[in-house]
Coordinates of N, CA and C in Angstrom, one line a residue:
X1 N -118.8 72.7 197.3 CA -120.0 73.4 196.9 C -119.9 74.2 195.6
X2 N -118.9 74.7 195.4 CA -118.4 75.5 193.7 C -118.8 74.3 192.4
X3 N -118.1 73.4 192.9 CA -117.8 72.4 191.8 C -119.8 72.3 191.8
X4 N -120.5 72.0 192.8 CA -121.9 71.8 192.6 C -122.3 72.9 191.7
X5 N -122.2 74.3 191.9 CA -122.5 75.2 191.2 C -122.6 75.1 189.6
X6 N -121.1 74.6 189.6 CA -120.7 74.8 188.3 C -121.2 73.7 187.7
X7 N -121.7 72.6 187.6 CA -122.5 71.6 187.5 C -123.8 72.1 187.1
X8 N -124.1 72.7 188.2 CA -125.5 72.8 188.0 C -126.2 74.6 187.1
X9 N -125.4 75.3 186.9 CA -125.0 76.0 185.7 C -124.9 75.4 184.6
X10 N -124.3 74.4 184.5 CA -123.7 73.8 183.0 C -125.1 73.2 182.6
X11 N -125.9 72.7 183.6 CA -127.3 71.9 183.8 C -128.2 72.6 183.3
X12 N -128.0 73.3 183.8 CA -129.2 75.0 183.6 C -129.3 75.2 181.8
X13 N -127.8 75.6 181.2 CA -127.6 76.2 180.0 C -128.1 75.0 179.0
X14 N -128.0 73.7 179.1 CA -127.8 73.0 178.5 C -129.8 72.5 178.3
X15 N -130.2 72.4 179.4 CA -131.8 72.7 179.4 C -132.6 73.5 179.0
X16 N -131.9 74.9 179.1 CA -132.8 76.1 178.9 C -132.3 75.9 177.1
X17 N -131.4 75.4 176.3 CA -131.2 75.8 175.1 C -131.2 74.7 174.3
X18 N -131.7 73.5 175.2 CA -131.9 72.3 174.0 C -133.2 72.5 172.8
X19 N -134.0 73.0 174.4 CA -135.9 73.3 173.1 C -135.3 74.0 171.5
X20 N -134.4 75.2 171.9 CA -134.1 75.8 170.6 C -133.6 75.3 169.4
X21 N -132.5 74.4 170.2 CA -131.7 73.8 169.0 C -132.6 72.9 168.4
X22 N -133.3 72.0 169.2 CA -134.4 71.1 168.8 C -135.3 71.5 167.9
X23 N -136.0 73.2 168.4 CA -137.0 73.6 167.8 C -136.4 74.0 166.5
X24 N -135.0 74.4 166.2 CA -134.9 75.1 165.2 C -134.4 74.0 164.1
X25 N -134.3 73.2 164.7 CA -133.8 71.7 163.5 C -134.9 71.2 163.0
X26 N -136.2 71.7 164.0 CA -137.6 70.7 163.3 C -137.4 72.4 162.3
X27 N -137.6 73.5 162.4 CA -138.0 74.0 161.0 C -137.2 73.7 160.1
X28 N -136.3 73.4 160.2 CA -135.5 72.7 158.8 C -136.2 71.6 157.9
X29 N -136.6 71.2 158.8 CA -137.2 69.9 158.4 C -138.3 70.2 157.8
X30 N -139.4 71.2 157.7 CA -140.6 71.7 157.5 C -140.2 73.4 156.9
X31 N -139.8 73.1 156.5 CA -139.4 74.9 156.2 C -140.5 75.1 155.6
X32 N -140.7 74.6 154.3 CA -142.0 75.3 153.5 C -143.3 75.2 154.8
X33 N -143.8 74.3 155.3 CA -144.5 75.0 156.1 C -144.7 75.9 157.4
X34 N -143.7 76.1 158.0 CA -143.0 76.6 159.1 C -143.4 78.2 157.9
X35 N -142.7 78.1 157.4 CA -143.3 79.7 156.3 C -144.4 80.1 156.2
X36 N -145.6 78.9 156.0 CA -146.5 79.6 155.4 C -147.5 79.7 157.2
X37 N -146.9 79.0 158.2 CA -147.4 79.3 159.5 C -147.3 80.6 160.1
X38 N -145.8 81.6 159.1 CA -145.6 82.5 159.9 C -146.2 83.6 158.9
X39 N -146.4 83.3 157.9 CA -147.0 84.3 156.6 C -148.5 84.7 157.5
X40 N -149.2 83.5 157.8 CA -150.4 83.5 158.3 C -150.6 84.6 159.5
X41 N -149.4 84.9 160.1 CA -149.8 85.5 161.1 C -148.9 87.0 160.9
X42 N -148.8 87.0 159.9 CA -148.6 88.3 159.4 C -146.9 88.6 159.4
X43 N -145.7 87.5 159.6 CA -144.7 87.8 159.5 C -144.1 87.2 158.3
X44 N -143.4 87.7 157.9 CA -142.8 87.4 156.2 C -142.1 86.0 156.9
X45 N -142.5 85.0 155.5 CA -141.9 83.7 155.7 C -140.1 83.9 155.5
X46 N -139.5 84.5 154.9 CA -138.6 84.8 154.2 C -137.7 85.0 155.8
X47 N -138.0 85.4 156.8 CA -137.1 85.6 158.4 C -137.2 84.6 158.9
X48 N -137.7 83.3 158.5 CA -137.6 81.9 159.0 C -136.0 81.4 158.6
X49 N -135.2 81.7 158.1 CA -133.7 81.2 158.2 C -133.1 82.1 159.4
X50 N -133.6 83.3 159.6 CA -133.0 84.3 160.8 C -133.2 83.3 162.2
X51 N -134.6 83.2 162.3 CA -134.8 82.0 163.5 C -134.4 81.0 163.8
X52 N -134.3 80.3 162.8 CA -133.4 78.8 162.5 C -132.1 79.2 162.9
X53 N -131.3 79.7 162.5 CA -129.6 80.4 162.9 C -129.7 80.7 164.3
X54 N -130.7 81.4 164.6 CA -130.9 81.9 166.0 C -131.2 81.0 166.9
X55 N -132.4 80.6 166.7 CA -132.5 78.8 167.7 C -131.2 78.1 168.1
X56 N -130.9 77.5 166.9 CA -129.5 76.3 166.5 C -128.2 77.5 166.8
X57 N -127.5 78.1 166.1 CA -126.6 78.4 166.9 C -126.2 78.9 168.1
X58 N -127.7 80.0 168.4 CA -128.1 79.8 169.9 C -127.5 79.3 170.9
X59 N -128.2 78.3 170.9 CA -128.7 77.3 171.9 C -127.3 76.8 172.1
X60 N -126.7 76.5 170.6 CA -125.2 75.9 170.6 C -124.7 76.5 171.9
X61 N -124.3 78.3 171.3 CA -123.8 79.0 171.7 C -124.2 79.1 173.4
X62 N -125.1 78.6 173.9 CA -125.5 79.0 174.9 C -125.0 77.5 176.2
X63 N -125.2 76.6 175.3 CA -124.7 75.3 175.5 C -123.1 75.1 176.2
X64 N -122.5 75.4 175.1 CA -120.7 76.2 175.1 C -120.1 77.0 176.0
X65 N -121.6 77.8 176.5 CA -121.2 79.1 177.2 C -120.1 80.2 176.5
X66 N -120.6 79.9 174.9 CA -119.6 81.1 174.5 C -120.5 82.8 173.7
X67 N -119.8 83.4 174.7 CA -121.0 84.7 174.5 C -121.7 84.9 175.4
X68 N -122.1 84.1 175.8 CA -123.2 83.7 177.2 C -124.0 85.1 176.9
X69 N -123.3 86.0 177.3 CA -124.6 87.4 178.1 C -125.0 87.9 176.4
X70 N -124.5 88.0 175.8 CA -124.8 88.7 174.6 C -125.5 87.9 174.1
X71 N -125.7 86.4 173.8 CA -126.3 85.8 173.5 C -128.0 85.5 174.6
X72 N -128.1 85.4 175.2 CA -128.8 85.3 176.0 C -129.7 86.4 176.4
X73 N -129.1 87.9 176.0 CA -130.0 89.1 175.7 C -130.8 88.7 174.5
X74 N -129.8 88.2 173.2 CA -130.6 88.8 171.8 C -131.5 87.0 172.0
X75 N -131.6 86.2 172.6 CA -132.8 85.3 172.7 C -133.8 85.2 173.6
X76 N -133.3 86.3 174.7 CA -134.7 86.5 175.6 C -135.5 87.6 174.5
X77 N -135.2 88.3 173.8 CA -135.4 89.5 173.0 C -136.3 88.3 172.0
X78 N -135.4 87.4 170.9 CA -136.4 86.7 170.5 C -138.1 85.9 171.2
X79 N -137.4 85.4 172.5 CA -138.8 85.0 173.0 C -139.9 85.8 173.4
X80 N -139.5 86.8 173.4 CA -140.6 88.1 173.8 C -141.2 88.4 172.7
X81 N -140.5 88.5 171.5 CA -141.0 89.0 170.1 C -142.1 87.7 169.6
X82 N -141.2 86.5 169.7 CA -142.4 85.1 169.4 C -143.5 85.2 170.4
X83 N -143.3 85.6 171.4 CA -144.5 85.5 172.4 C -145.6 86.2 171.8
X84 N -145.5 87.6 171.6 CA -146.2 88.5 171.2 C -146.5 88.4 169.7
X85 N -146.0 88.0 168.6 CA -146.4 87.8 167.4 C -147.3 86.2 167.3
X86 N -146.9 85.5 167.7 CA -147.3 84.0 167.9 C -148.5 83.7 168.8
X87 N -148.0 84.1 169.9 CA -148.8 83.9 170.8 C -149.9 84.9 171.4
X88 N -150.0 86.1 171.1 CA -151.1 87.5 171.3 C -152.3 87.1 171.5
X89 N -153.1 85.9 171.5 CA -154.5 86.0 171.8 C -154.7 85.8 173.3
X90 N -154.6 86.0 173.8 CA -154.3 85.7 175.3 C -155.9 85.0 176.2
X91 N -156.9 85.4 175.6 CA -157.9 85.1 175.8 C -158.2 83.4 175.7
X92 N -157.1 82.3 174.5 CA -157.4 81.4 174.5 C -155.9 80.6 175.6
X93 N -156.8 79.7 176.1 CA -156.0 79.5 177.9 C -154.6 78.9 176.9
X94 N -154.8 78.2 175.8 CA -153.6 77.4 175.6 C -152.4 78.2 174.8
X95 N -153.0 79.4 174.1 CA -151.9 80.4 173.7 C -151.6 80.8 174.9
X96 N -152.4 81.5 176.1 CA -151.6 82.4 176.5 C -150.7 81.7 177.7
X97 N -150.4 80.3 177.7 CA -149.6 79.3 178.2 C -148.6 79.2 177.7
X98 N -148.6 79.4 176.0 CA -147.4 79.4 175.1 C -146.9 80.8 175.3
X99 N -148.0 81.9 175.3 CA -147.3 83.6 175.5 C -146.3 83.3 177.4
X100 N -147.0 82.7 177.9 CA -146.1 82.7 179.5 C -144.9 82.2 179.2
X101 N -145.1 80.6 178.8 CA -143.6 79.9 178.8 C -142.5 80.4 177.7
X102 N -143.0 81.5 177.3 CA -141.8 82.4 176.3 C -141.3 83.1 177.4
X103 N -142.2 84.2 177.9 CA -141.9 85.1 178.6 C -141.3 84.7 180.1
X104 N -141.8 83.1 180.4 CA -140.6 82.6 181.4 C -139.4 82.4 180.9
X105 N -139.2 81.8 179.9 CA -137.8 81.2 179.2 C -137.1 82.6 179.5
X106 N -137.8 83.9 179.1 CA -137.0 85.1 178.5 C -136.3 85.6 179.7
X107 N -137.1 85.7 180.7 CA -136.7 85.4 182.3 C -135.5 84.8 182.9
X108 N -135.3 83.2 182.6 CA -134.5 82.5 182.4 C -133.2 83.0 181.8
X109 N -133.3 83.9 180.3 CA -132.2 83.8 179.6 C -131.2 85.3 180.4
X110 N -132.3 86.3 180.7 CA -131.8 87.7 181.4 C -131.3 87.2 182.5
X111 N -131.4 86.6 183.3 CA -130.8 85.6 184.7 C -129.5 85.8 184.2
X112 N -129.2 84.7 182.8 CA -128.0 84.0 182.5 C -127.5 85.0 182.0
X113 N -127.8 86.3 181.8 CA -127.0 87.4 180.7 C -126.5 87.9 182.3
X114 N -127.6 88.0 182.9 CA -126.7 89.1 184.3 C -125.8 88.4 184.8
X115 N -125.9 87.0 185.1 CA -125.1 86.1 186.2 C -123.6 85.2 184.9
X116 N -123.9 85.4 184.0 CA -122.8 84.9 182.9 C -122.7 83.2 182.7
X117 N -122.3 82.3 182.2 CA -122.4 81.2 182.0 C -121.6 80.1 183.5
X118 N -120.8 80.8 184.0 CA -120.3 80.0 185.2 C -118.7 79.6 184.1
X119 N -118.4 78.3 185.7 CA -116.9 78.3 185.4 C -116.7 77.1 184.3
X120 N -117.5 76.4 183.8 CA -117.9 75.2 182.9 C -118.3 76.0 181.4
X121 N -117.4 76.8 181.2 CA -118.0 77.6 180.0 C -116.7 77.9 179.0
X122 N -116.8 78.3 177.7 CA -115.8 78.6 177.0 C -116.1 80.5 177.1
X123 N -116.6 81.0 177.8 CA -116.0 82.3 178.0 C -115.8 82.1 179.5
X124 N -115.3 81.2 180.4 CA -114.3 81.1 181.4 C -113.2 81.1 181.1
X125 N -112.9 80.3 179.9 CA -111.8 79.6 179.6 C -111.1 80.9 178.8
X126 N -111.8 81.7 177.9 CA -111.6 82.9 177.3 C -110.8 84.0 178.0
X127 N -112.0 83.9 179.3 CA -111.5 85.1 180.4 C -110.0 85.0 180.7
X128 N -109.5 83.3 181.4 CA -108.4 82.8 181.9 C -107.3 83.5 180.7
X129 N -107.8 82.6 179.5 CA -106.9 83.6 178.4 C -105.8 84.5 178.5
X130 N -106.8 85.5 178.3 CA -107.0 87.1 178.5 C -106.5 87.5 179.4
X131 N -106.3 86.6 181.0 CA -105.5 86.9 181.9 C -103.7 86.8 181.6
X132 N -104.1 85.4 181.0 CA -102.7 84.9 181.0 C -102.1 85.6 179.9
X133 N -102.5 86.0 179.1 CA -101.8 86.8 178.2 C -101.4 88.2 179.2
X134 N -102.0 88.9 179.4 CA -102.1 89.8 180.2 C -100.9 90.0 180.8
X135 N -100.9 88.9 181.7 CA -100.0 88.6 182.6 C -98.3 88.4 182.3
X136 N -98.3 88.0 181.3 CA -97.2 87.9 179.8 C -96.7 88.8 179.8
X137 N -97.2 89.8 179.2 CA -97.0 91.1 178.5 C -96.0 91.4 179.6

């Protein structure tokens, strides 16, 4: 039953953080427009390399399981922020579908900050470390 867990943890991280890495490779590919999409709605184009880093290493990072909780705070924190700058009209059904499935994702990511990446993770492998040094001493 563990070994399922940890499977299906590894399952979890790797789903919940592919959209970002994906999503943040397509702004690469469109940067000049991805800017003037975000200029439009009143955020300086110029924090679109902040997102891109954020997405993509992210997601890496989240993938890895290294950092897990710290990471997984400062991107439910991003999807709250996209939700609400991007998505705020709430009145039209298909934004405020985009404002929910942030605000699920964000959901998702606070889960993974409280419950930590599982035993399929490079901050498992970290922790064990940390022991065995420990243990050394």
């Amino acid at each position: 039953m563990r070994n399922s867990a940890a499977w299906t943890a590894l399952s979890g991280r790797v789903l919940i953080a592919l959209m970002f890495v994906l999503s943040g490779l397509d702004k690469l590919g469109n940067y000049e427009g991805m800017q003037g999409y975000m200029a439009s709605v009143g955020v300086p184009g110029s924090l679109l390399w902040l997102a891109i880093v954020l997405e993509v290493a992210g997601g890496m990072m989240i993938v890895a399981g290294l950092y897990t909780r710290i990471v997984a705070v400062l991107l439910a924190g991003f999807c709250v922020l996209t939700a609400i700058l991007f998505h705020g009209n709430l009145a039209d059904q298909m934004t405020f579908i985009m404002f929910m499935k942030n605000i699920s994702i964000a959901g998702g990511f606070l889960v993974l900050a409280a419950h930590g990446a599982g035993v399929l993770s490079l901050d498992q492998l970290r922790a064990r470390n940390r022991v065995a040094v420990g243990s050394a001493a």
